[in-house]
GROMACS .gro file of C-alpha atoms in nm:
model
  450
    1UNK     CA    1   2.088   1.673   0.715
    2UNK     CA    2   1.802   1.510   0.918
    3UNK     CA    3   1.455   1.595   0.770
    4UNK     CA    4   1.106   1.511   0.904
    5UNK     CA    5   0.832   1.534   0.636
    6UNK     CA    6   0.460   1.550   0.714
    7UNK     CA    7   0.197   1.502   0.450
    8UNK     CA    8  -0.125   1.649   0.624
    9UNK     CA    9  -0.455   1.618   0.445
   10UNK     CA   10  -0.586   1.253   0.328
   11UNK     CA   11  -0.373   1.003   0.344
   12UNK     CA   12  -0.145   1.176   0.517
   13UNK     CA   13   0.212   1.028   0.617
   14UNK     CA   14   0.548   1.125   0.801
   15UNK     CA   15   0.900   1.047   0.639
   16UNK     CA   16   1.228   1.084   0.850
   17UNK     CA   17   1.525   1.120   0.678
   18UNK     CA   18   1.899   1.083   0.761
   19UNK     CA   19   2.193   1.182   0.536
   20UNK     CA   20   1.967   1.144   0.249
   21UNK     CA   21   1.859   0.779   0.381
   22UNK     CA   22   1.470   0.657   0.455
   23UNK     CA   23   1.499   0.598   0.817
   24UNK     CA   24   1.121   0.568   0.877
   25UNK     CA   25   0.816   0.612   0.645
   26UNK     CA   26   0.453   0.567   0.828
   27UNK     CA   27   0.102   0.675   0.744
   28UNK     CA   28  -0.072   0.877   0.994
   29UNK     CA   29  -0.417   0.696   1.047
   30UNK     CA   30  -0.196   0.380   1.189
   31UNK     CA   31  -0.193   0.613   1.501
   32UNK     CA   32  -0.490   0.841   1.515
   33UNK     CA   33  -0.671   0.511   1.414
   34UNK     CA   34  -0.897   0.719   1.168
   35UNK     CA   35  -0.836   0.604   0.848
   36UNK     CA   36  -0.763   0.875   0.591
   37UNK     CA   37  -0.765   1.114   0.840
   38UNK     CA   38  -0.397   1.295   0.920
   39UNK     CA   39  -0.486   1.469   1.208
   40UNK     CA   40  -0.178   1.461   1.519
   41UNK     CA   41  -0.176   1.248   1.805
   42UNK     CA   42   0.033   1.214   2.132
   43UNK     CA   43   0.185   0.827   2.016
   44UNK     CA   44   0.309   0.961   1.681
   45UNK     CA   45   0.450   1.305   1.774
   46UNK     CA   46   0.646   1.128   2.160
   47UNK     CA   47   0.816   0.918   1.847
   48UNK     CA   48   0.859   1.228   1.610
   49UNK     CA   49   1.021   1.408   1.947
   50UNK     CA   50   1.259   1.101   1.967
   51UNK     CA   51   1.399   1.229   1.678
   52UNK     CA   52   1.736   1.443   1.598
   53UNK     CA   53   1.549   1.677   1.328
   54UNK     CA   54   1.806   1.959   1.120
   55UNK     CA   55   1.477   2.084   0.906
   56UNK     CA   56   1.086   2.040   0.896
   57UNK     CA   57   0.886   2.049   0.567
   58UNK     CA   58   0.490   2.030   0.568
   59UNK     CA   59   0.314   2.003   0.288
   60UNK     CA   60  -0.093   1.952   0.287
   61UNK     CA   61  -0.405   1.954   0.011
   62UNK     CA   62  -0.636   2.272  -0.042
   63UNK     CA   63  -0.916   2.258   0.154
   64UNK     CA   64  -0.889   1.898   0.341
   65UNK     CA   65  -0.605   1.928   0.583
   66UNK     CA   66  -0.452   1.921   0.914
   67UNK     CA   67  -0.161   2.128   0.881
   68UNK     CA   68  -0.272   2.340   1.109
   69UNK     CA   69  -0.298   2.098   1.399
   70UNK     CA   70   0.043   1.972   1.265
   71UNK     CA   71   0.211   2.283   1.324
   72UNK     CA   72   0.079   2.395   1.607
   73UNK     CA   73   0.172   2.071   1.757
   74UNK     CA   74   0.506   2.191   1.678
   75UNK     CA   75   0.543   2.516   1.779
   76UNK     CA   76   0.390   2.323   2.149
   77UNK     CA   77   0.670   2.109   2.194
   78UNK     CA   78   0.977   2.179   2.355
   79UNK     CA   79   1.192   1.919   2.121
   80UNK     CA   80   1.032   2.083   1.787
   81UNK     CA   81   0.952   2.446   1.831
   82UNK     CA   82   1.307   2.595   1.726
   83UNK     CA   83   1.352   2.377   1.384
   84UNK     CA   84   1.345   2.539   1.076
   85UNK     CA   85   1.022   2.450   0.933
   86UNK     CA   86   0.912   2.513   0.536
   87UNK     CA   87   0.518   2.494   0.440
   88UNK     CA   88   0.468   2.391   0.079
   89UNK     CA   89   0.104   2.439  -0.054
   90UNK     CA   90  -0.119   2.226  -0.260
   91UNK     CA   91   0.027   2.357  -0.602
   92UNK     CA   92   0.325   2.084  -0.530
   93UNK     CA   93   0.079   1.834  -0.539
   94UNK     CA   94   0.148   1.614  -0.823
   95UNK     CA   95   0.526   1.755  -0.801
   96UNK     CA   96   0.555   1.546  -0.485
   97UNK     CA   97   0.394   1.266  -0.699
   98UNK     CA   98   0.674   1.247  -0.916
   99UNK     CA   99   0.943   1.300  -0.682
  100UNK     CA  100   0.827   0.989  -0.460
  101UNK     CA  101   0.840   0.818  -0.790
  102UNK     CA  102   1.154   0.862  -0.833
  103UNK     CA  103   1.279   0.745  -0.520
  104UNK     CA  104   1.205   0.381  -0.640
  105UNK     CA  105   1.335   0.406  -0.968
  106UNK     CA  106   1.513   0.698  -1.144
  107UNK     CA  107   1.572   0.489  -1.477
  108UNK     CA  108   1.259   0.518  -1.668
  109UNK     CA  109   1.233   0.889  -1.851
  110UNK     CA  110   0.855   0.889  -1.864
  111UNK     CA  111   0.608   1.002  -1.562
  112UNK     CA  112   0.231   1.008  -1.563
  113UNK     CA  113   0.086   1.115  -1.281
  114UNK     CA  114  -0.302   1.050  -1.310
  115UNK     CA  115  -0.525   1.191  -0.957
  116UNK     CA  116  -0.832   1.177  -0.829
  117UNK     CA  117  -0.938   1.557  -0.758
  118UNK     CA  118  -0.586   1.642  -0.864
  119UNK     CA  119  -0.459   1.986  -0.755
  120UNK     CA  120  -0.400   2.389  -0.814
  121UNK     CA  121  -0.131   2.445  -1.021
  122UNK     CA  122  -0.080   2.779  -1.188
  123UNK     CA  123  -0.487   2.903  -1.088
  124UNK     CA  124  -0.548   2.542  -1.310
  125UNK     CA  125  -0.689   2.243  -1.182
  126UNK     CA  126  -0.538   1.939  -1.284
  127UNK     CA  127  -0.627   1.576  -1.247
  128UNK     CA  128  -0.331   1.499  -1.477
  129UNK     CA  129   0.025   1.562  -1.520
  130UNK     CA  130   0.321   1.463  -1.718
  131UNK     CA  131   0.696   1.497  -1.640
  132UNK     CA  132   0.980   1.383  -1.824
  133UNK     CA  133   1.346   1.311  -1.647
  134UNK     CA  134   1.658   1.316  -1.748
  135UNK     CA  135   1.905   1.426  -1.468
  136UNK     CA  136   1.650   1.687  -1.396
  137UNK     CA  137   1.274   1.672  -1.350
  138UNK     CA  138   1.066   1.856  -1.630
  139UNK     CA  139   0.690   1.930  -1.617
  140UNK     CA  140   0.547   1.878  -1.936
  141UNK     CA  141   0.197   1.867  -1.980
  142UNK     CA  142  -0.151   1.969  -1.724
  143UNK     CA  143  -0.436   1.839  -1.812
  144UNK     CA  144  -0.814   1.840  -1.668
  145UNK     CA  145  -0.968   1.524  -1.752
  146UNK     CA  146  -1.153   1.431  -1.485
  147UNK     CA  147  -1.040   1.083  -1.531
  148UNK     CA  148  -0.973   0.958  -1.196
  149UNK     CA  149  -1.198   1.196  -1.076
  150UNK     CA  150  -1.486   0.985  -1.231
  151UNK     CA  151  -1.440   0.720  -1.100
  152UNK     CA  152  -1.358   0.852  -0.744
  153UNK     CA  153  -1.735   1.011  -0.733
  154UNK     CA  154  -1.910   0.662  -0.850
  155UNK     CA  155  -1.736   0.500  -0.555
  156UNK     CA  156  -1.864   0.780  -0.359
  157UNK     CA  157  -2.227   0.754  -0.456
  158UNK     CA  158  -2.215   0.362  -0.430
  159UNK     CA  159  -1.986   0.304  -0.160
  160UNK     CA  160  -1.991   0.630   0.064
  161UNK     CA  161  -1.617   0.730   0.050
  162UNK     CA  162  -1.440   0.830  -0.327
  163UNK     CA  163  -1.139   0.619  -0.190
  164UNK     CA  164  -1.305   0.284  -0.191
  165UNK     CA  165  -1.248   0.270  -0.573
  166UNK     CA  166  -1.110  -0.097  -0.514
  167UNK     CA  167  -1.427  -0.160  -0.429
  168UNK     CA  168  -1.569  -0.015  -0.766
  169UNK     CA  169  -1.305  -0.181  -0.951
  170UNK     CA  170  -1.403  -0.527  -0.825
  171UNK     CA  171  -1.751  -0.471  -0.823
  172UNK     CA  172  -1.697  -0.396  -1.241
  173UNK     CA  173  -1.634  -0.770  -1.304
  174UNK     CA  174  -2.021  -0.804  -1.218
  175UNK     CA  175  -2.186  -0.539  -1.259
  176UNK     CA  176  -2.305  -0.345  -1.585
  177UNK     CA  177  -2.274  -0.017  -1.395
  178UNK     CA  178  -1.931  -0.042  -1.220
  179UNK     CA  179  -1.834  -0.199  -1.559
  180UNK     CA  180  -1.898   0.081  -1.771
  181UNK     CA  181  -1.699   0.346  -1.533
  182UNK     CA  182  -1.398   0.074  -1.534
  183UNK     CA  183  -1.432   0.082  -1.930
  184UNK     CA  184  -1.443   0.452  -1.962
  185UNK     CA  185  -1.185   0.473  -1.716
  186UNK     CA  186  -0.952   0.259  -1.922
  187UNK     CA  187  -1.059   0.386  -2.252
  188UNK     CA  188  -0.975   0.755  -2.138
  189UNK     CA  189  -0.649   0.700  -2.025
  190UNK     CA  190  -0.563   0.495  -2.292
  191UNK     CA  191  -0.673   0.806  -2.526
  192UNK     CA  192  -0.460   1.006  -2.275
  193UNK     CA  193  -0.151   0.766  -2.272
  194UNK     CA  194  -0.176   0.797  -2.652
  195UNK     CA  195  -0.175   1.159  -2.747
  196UNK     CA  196   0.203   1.174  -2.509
  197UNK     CA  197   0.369   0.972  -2.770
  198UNK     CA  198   0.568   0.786  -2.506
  199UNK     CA  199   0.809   0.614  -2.611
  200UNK     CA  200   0.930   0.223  -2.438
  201UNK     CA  201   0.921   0.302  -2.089
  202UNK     CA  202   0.660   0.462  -1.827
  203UNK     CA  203   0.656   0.488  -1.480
  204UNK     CA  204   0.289   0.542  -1.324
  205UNK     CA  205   0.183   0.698  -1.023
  206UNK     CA  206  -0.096   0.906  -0.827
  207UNK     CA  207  -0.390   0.787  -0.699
  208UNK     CA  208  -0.545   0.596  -1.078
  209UNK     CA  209  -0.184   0.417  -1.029
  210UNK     CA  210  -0.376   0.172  -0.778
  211UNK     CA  211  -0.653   0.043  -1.049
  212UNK     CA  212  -0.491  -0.298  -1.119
  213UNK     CA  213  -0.715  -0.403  -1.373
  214UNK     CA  214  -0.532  -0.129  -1.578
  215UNK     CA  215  -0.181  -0.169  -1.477
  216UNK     CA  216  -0.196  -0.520  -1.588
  217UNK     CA  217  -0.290  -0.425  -1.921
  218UNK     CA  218   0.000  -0.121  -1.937
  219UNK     CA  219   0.235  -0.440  -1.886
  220UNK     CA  220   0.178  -0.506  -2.259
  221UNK     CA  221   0.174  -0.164  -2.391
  222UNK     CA  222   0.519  -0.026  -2.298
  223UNK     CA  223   0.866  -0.296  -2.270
  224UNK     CA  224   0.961  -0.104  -1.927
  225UNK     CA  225   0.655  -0.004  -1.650
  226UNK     CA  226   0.686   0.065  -1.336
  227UNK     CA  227   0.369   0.127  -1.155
  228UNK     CA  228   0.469   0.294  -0.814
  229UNK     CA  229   0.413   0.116  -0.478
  230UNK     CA  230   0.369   0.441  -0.280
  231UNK     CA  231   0.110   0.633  -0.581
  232UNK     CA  232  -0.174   0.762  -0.331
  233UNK     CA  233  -0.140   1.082  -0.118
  234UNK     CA  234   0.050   0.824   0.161
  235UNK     CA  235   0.367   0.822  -0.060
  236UNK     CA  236   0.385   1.265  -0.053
  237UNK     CA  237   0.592   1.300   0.214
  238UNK     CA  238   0.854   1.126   0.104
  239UNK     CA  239   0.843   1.337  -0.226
  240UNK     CA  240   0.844   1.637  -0.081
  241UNK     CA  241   1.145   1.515   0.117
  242UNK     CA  242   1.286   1.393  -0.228
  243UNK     CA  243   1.224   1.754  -0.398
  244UNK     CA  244   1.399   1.921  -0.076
  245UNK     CA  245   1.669   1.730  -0.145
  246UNK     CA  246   1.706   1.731  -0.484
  247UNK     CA  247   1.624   1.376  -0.610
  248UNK     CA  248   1.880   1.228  -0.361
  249UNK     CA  249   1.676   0.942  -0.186
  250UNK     CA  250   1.688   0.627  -0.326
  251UNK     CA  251   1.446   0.343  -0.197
  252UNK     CA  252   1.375  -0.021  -0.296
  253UNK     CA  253   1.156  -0.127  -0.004
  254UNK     CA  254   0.796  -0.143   0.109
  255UNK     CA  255   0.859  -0.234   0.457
  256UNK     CA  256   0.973   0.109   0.639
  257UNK     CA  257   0.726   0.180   0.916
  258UNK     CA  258   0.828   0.264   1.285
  259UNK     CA  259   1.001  -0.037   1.457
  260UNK     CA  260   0.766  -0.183   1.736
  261UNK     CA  261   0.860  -0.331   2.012
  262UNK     CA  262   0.722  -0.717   2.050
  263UNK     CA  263   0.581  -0.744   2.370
  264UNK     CA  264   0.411  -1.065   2.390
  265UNK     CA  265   0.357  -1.005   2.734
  266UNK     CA  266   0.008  -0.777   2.663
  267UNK     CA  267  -0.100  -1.123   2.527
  268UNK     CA  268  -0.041  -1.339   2.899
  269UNK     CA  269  -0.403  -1.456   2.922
  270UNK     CA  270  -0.388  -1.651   2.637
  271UNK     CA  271  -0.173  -1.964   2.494
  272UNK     CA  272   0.199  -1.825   2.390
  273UNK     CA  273   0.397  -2.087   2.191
  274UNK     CA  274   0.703  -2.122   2.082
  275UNK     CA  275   0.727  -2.226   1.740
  276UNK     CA  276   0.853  -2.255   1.405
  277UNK     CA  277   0.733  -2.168   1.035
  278UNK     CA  278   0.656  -2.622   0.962
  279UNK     CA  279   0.441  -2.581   1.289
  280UNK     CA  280   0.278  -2.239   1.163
  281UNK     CA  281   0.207  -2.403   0.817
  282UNK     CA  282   0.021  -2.738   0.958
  283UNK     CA  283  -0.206  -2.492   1.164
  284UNK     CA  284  -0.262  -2.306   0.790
  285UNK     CA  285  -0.416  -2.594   0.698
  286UNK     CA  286  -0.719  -2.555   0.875
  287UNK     CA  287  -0.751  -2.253   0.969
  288UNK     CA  288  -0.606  -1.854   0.948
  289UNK     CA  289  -0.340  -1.722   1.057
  290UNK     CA  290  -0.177  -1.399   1.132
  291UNK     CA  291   0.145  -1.250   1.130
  292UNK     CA  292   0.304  -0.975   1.251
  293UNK     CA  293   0.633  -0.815   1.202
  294UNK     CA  294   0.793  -0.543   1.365
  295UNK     CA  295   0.847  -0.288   1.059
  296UNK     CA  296   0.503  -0.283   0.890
  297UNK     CA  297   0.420  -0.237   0.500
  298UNK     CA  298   0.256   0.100   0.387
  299UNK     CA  299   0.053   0.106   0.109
  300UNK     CA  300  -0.333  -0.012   0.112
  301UNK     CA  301  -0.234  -0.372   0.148
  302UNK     CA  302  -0.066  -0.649   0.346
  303UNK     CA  303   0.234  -0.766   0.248
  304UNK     CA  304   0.365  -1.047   0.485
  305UNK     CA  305   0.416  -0.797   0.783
  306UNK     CA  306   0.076  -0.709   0.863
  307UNK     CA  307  -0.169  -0.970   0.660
  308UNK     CA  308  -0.383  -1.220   0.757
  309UNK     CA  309  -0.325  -1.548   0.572
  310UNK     CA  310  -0.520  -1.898   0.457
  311UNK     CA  311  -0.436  -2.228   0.303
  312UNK     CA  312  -0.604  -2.162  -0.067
  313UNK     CA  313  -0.666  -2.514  -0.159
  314UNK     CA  314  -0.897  -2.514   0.151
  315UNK     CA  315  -1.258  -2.558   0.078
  316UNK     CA  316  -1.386  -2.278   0.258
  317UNK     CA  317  -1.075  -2.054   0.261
  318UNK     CA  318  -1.290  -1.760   0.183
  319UNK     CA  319  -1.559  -1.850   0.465
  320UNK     CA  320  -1.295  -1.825   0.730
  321UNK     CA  321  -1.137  -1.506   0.626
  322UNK     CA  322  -1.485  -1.333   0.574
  323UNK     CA  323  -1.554  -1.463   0.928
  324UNK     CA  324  -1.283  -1.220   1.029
  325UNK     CA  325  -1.259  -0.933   0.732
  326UNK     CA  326  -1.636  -0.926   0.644
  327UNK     CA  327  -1.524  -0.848   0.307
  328UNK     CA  328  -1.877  -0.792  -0.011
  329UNK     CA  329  -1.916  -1.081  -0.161
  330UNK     CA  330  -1.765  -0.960  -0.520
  331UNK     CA  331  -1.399  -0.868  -0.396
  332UNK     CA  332  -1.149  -1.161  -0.403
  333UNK     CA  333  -0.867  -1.212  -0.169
  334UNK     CA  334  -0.526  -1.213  -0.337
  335UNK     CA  335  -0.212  -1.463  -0.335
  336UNK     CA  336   0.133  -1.441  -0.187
  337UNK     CA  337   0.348  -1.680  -0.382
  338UNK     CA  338   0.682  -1.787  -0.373
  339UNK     CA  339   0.891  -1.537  -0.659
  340UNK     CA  340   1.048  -1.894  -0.791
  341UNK     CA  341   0.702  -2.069  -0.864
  342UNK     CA  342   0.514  -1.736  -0.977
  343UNK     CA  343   0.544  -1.804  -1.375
  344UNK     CA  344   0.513  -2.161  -1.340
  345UNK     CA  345   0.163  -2.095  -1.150
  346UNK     CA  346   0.039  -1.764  -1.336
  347UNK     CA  347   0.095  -1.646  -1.673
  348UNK     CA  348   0.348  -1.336  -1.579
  349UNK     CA  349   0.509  -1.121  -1.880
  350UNK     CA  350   0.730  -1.004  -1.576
  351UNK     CA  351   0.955  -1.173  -1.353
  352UNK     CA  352   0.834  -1.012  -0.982
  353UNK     CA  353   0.533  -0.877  -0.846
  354UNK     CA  354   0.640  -0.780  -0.482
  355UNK     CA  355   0.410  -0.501  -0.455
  356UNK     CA  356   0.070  -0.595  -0.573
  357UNK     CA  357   0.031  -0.404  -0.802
  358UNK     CA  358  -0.081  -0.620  -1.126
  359UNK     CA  359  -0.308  -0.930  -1.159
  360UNK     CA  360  -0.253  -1.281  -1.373
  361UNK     CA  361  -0.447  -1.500  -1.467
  362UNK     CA  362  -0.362  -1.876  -1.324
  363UNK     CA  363  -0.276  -2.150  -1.542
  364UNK     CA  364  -0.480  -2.452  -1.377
  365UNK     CA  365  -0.807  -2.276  -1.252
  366UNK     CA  366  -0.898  -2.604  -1.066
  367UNK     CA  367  -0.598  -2.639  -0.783
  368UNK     CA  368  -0.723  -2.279  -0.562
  369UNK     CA  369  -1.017  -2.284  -0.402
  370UNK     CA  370  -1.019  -1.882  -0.313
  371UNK     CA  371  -0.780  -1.580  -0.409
  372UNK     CA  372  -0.918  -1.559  -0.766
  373UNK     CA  373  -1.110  -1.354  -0.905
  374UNK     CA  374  -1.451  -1.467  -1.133
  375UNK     CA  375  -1.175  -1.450  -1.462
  376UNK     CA  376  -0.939  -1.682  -1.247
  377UNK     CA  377  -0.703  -1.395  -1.244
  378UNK     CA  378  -0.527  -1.275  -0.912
  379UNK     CA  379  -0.384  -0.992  -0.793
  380UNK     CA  380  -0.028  -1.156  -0.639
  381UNK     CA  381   0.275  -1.107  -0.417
  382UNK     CA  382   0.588  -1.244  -0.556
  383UNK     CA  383   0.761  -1.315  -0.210
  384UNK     CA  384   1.159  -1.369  -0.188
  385UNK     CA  385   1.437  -1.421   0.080
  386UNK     CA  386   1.559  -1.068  -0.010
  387UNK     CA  387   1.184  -0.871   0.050
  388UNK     CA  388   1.056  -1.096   0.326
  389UNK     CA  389   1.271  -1.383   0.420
  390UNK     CA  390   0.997  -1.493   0.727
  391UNK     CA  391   0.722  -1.511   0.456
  392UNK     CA  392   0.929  -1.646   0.202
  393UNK     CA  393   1.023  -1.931   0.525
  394UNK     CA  394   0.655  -1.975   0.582
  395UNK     CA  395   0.534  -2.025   0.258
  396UNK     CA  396   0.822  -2.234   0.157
  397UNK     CA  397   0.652  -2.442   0.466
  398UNK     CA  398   0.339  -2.444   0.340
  399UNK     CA  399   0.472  -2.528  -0.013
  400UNK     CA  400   0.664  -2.870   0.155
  401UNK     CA  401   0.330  -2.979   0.277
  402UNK     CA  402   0.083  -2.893   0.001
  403UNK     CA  403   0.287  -2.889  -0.315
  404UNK     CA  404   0.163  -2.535  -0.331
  405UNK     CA  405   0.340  -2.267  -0.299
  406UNK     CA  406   0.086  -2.007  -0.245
  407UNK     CA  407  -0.087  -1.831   0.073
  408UNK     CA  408  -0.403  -1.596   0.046
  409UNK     CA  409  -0.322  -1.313   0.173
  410UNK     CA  410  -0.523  -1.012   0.258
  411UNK     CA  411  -0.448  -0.687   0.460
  412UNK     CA  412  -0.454  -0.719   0.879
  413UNK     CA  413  -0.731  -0.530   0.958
  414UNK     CA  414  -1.113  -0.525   1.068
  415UNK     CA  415  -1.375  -0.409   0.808
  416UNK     CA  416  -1.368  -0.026   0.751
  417UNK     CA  417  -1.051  -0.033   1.008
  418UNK     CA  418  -0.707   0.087   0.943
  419UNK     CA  419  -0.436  -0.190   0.966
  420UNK     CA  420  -0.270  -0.260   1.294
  421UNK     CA  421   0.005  -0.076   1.375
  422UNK     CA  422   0.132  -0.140   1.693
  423UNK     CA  423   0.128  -0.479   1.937
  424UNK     CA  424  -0.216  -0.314   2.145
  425UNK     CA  425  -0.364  -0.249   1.764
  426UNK     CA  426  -0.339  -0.639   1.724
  427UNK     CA  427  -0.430  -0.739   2.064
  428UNK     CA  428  -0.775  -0.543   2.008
  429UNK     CA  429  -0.822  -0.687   1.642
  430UNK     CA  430  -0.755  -1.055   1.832
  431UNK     CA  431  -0.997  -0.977   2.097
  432UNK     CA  432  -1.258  -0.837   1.899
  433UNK     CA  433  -1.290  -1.067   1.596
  434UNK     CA  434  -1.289  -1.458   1.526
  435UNK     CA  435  -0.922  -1.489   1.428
  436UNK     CA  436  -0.739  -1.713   1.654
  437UNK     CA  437  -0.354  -1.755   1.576
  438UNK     CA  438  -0.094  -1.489   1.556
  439UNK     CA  439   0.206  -1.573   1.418
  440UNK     CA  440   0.536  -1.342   1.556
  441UNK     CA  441   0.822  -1.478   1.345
  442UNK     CA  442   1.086  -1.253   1.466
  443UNK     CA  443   1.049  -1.410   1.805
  444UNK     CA  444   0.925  -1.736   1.673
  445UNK     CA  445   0.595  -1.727   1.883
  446UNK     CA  446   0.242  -1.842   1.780
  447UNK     CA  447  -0.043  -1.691   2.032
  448UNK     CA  448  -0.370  -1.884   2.078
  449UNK     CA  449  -0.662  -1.863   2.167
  450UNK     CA  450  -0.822  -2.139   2.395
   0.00000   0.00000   0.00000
């Protein structure tokens, strides 16, 4: 059966599957250009009518969604208006949670799903939830905590928008007031954690799943944790697919967006190269670099397909990224590394990091000259030939050069932007900020400016 899946309130996203397969998995504000926002436009639903579609499942949040738009879009189009479609309402919320959960691992027995504003279940409210599987997913526990939703409302007050709690959460490693919420945060869902009685093995996701200060620490509370990749409201379509199907999708990568066509040609007025990952890595020395592959990451963050990246032993690495990103002061950039090196650089109680998702703290403080934090801790990439072989290629580069096998990386984007999507999304960013190189691996060009 061929299923599209639309997520339609924040965050939204679109899943297509085939015979139980991930063909495609894309948030919606890398079209509408909006970020957050899941509202339908004419690029993303010409794709969606490329499609060969059996079934149709929307799913959206109480009171902040788009579902409307979505299906009316729907019953508009020739291509669409005849599928089957199935509406499931907010009270699947953190259901959906747990079922994209499971699509990256269906080994641990444990699932905490911790929100922000949470969701409606049973007239309830819940900001928590806990499931335990075992063949078959069973809802355990609601709770109302408030925890996330906390912290979500100091970002709000500080930083204008309740999703820019990375910002909070960096901001609490200077701050007394930031500090105390990251604290309470911790301490709360510690207490929380504590009253399950979980035994060995956890697997963590919804939106608190993204504070990486805490995830590191859950690293040395249970022997098995597995803090999913896709935990915000961008992973929900593919759990509602999951449910629909039964727990039948299985997934191990990060990389699934909408294949883009690399025409280099938009890019004729300026210098197009060809090249290879030595050359790329010489102009790292000096200066950024960007690179761009066709299937991009989803997530919040950059991942070798869509990231911007600097030579960290440079002494103002950070100067010439903030030239481009603009970044606050107190937020660090983080490190790609080489998955070989990673424990002989950081101290790691795991073997892989591919995701982001947990910081370390480095073992010689005096080598990097950006990409840590003020505790010399990082949040890192573990990169290998099976996730990323370009990026692995690159950095090896770099490594041959520097004796370092480590590239700051941060997300491809403009300040308050969503990251590029498509070819014109980087040919704007290019034009309209200071960076100067893109690297295109997949067709081994570099573009320059003058």
């Amino acid at each position: 059966m061929n299923i599209l899946s639309i997520y339609a309130s924040h965050d939204g996203c679109v899943t297509y599957i085939k015979n139980n397969t991930i063909i495609f998995h894309t948030q919606i504000d890398r079209y509408n250009r909006f970020k957050y926002f899941s509202f339908p436009v004419k690029s993303l639903i010409q794709e969606i009518e490329k499609l060969e579609i059996d079934k149709i499942l929307i799913s959206d949040f109480l009171g902040n969604s788009s579902a409307a738009f979505w299906i009316e879009c729907m019953r508009e189009s020739k291509k669409l208006r005849n599928i089957e479609l199935t509406y499931y309402a907010n009270k699947f919320h953190h259901l959906f949670h747990a079922y994209c959960a499971l699509t990256w691992n269906k080994n641990i027995k444990n699932i905490l799903v911790c929100d922000g504003r949470g969701a409606v279940f049973e007239d309830y409210f819940e900001n928590e939830s806990f499931y335990t599987f075992d063949k078959n997913l069973k809802h355990t526990l609601t709770e109302k905590n408030k925890i996330g939703e906390r912290y979500s409302l100091f970002s709000e007050e500080h930083f204008g928008n309740g999703h820019d709690s990375g910002k909070t959460m960096a901001w609490s490693l200077y701050d007394k007031r930031p500090e105390k919420i990251q604290n309470d945060f911790e301490n709360e869902l510690t207490k929380f954690i504590d009253k399950l009685n979980i035994d060995g093995d956890l697997h963590f996701t919804g939106g608190c799943a993204q504070n990486i200060l805490y995830n590191s620490k859950l690293l040395h509370k249970f022997k098995n944790l597995f803090c999913d990749p896709f935990n915000g409201d961008f992973g929900l379509s593919l759990g509602a697919a999951n449910y629909f199907l039964e727990n039948k999708i299985t997934n191990n990568k990060i990389y699934l967006g909408i294949p883009q066509e690399l025409d280099i040609s938009i890019f004729s007025k300026y210098n197009i190269l060809h090249t290879t990952p030595e050359e790329v890595a010489q102009v790292l020395l000096k200066e950024p670099v960007a690179i761009f592959q066709s299937r991009s990451e989803q997530g919040q963050r950059g991942l070798g397909n869509r990231s911007l990246l600097m030579n960290p032993i440079h002494e103002k690495a950070h100067d010439k990224l903030n030239l481009i990103k603009k970044r606050e002061w107190f937020r660090p950039f983080a490190c790609s590394i080489l998955k070989e090196k990673a424990k002989e650089w950081f101290d790691m109680p795991i073997e892989e990091s591919p995701y982001m998702m947990y910081i370390f703290r480095i073992k010689n403080k005096n080598i990097l000259k950006a990409g840590l934090s003020k505790n010399n801790d990082s949040r890192i990439q573990t990169v290998s030939k099976e996730n990323n072989l370009h990026f692995y290629n690159l950095i090896k580069q770099f490594y041959k050069l520097t004796n370092v096998p480590i590239l700051i990386n941060t997300s491809l984007n403009l300040p308050g932007e969503v990251l590029v999507e498509t070819m014109q999304d980087l040919k704007e960013l290019f034009e309209k900020s200071k960076l100067n190189y893109i690297y295109l691996p997949e067709v081994n060009k570099l573009i320059r400016k003058e």
